[in-house]
C-alpha cells in the first residue's frame, strides 16, 4: 500500500494563473492559447516557434537524473538490453553502465537488476520504475508550465514538441 501512495500523484486542480494542473500535464490539448501580455504585444510574432527544454537534477556529487538517464531506463523498460540501449543512444556500453551506476551510487538505490541470470539482460527495479515515472510526470508538468508562460510572455503561436511533430527528436526505439 505504501508503494501505491508513493506513486499515486493526484494533485488538486488549480485555478491560479500560471499554475499547471496534473491533468494539463497529461494532455497538451488542454493548454490554452493565452493572449499576449501587454508587455509582449510589442514583440514581433514568433510564428511556429517550438519550445525545447532539457531538464536534469544534480547535486555536489554530480548528475542525479536527467533526460539521458531517463532514456536509458526507458529503453531497458521497453525490453532492450543495456548494450542495445547504449547503441540506440550513440554511446558505449561502458558509458551507459557508468551513468546508471553513478546515479545508483548518488541516490543510494538500485535502478536495474538482472532478469534471470547472467546473459538475460536487465529490467527496472521498483525504484527504477518509480524514478522513471516520476521524472516523466515532472518533465511533463514543467514542459506544460513553460509552454503556457511562453504563450503568455513571448508568442501565442508557441508550439510544444508534440504539436510541432518533433517530440523526442531521437529516433524511435527499435523493435525488441
Coordinates of C-alpha atoms in Angstrom, one line a residue:
X1 CA 0.0 0.0 0.0
X2 CA 2.9 2.3 0.7
X3 CA 4.2 1.9 -2.8
X4 CA 0.8 3.0 -4.2
X5 CA 0.9 6.0 -2.0
X6 CA 4.3 7.0 -3.3
X7 CA 3.4 6.6 -7.0
X8 CA -0.2 8.0 -6.8
X9 CA 0.3 11.7 -7.6
X10 CA -3.2 13.1 -7.5
X11 CA -2.8 16.9 -7.2
X12 CA -5.7 19.2 -6.6
X13 CA -6.8 21.2 -9.7
X14 CA -5.6 24.7 -9.6
X15 CA -7.4 27.7 -10.9
X16 CA -4.5 30.0 -10.3
X17 CA -3.0 31.7 -13.4
X18 CA 0.3 30.2 -14.5
X19 CA -0.2 27.0 -12.4
X20 CA -0.4 23.8 -14.4
X21 CA -2.6 21.1 -13.1
X22 CA -1.7 17.4 -13.3
X23 CA -4.4 16.9 -15.9
X24 CA -2.9 19.7 -18.1
X25 CA 0.5 18.0 -17.8
X26 CA -1.0 14.8 -19.2
X27 CA -2.9 16.4 -22.0
X28 CA -1.3 19.1 -24.1
X29 CA -4.6 19.7 -25.8
X30 CA -5.8 21.4 -22.7
X31 CA -3.1 24.1 -22.7
X32 CA -4.8 27.4 -23.5
X33 CA -3.5 29.6 -26.3
X34 CA -3.3 32.6 -23.9
X35 CA -3.3 36.1 -25.3
X36 CA -0.1 38.0 -25.2
X37 CA 0.5 40.2 -22.2
X38 CA 0.7 43.9 -22.7
X39 CA 4.5 43.8 -22.4
X40 CA 4.7 41.1 -25.1
X41 CA 2.4 42.9 -27.5
X42 CA 5.3 44.9 -28.9
X43 CA 7.2 41.8 -29.9
X44 CA 7.0 40.6 -33.5
X45 CA 5.0 37.4 -33.9
X46 CA 7.1 34.3 -33.4
X47 CA 5.2 32.1 -35.8
X48 CA 5.6 28.4 -35.3
X49 CA 8.2 28.7 -32.5
X50 CA 8.9 25.3 -30.9
X51 CA 9.7 25.2 -27.2
X52 CA 12.6 23.0 -26.3
X53 CA 13.7 22.0 -22.7
X54 CA 16.5 20.0 -21.2
X55 CA 16.0 19.2 -17.6
X56 CA 18.1 17.4 -15.1
X57 CA 18.7 17.2 -11.4
X58 CA 22.2 17.4 -9.9
X59 CA 24.0 18.0 -6.6
X60 CA 27.6 18.4 -5.5
X61 CA 28.2 14.7 -6.3
X62 CA 27.1 15.2 -9.9
X63 CA 24.1 14.5 -12.1
X64 CA 21.3 12.6 -10.3
X65 CA 18.9 12.1 -13.1
X66 CA 18.0 13.7 -16.4
X67 CA 16.8 13.1 -19.9
X68 CA 19.7 10.8 -20.9
X69 CA 19.5 8.6 -17.9
X70 CA 15.7 8.5 -18.3
X71 CA 16.1 7.5 -21.9
X72 CA 18.4 4.6 -20.9
X73 CA 15.9 3.4 -18.4
X74 CA 13.1 3.8 -20.9
X75 CA 14.9 1.6 -23.4
X76 CA 15.5 -1.1 -20.7
X77 CA 11.9 -0.9 -19.7
X78 CA 10.9 -1.4 -23.3
X79 CA 12.8 -4.7 -23.4
X80 CA 16.1 -3.6 -24.9
X81 CA 19.4 -4.8 -23.5
X82 CA 21.7 -2.3 -21.9
X83 CA 24.0 -2.7 -24.9
X84 CA 21.2 -2.1 -27.4
X85 CA 20.0 0.9 -25.3
X86 CA 23.5 2.3 -25.4
X87 CA 23.9 1.7 -29.1
X88 CA 20.5 3.3 -29.7
X89 CA 21.6 6.4 -27.9
X90 CA 25.0 6.5 -29.6
X91 CA 27.1 5.8 -26.5
X92 CA 29.3 2.9 -25.4
X93 CA 28.0 0.2 -23.1
X94 CA 30.6 1.3 -20.6
X95 CA 29.3 4.9 -20.6
X96 CA 25.7 3.8 -20.2
X97 CA 26.7 1.4 -17.4
X98 CA 28.7 4.2 -15.7
X99 CA 25.8 6.7 -15.9
X100 CA 23.4 4.2 -14.3
X101 CA 25.9 3.1 -11.6
X102 CA 26.7 6.8 -10.8
X103 CA 23.0 7.6 -10.3
X104 CA 22.5 4.5 -8.2
X105 CA 25.5 5.4 -6.0
X106 CA 24.4 9.1 -5.6
X107 CA 20.8 8.2 -4.9
X108 CA 21.5 5.1 -2.8
X109 CA 19.1 2.9 -4.7
X110 CA 19.3 0.2 -7.3
X111 CA 17.7 1.1 -10.7
X112 CA 18.2 -2.1 -12.7
X113 CA 18.6 -5.7 -11.9
X114 CA 19.3 -8.9 -13.9
X115 CA 16.2 -10.5 -15.3
X116 CA 17.1 -14.2 -14.9
X117 CA 20.8 -14.9 -14.8
X118 CA 24.0 -13.6 -16.3
X119 CA 23.0 -13.4 -20.0
X120 CA 19.4 -12.5 -19.8
X121 CA 19.6 -8.7 -19.7
X122 CA 18.2 -6.2 -17.2
X123 CA 14.9 -4.9 -16.0
X124 CA 14.0 -1.9 -13.9
X125 CA 13.7 -2.4 -10.2
X126 CA 10.6 -0.9 -8.5
X127 CA 12.7 2.1 -7.5
X128 CA 13.8 2.4 -11.2
X129 CA 10.2 2.3 -12.3
X130 CA 9.2 4.9 -9.8
X131 CA 12.1 7.2 -10.6
X132 CA 11.3 6.9 -14.4
X133 CA 7.6 7.5 -13.9
X134 CA 8.1 10.5 -11.6
X135 CA 10.7 12.0 -13.9
X136 CA 8.2 11.7 -16.8
X137 CA 5.5 13.4 -14.7
X138 CA 7.8 16.2 -13.6
X139 CA 9.1 16.8 -17.1
X140 CA 5.5 16.9 -18.5
X141 CA 4.4 19.4 -15.8
X142 CA 7.5 21.6 -16.3
X143 CA 7.1 21.5 -20.0
X144 CA 3.4 22.5 -19.8
X145 CA 4.0 25.3 -17.4
X146 CA 6.8 26.6 -19.7
X147 CA 4.6 26.4 -22.7
X148 CA 1.8 28.3 -21.0
X149 CA 4.2 31.0 -19.8
X150 CA 5.8 31.2 -23.3
X151 CA 2.5 31.7 -24.9
X152 CA 1.7 34.5 -22.4
X153 CA 5.0 36.2 -22.4
X154 CA 6.5 35.5 -25.8
X155 CA 4.2 34.4 -28.5
X156 CA 0.7 32.9 -28.6
X157 CA 2.0 30.8 -31.5
X158 CA 4.5 28.8 -29.5
X159 CA 4.2 25.0 -30.1
X160 CA 5.2 22.1 -27.9
X161 CA 7.4 19.4 -29.3
X162 CA 4.3 17.2 -29.8
X163 CA 2.3 19.9 -31.5
X164 CA 5.2 20.5 -33.9
X165 CA 5.7 16.8 -34.6
X166 CA 9.2 16.9 -33.2
X167 CA 8.7 15.5 -29.8
X168 CA 11.7 13.5 -28.7
X169 CA 13.9 14.3 -31.6
X170 CA 15.7 11.0 -31.0
X171 CA 14.9 8.1 -33.2
X172 CA 12.2 5.6 -32.2
X173 CA 13.0 2.7 -30.1
X174 CA 14.0 -0.4 -32.1
X175 CA 11.7 -3.4 -32.0
X176 CA 12.6 -6.0 -29.4

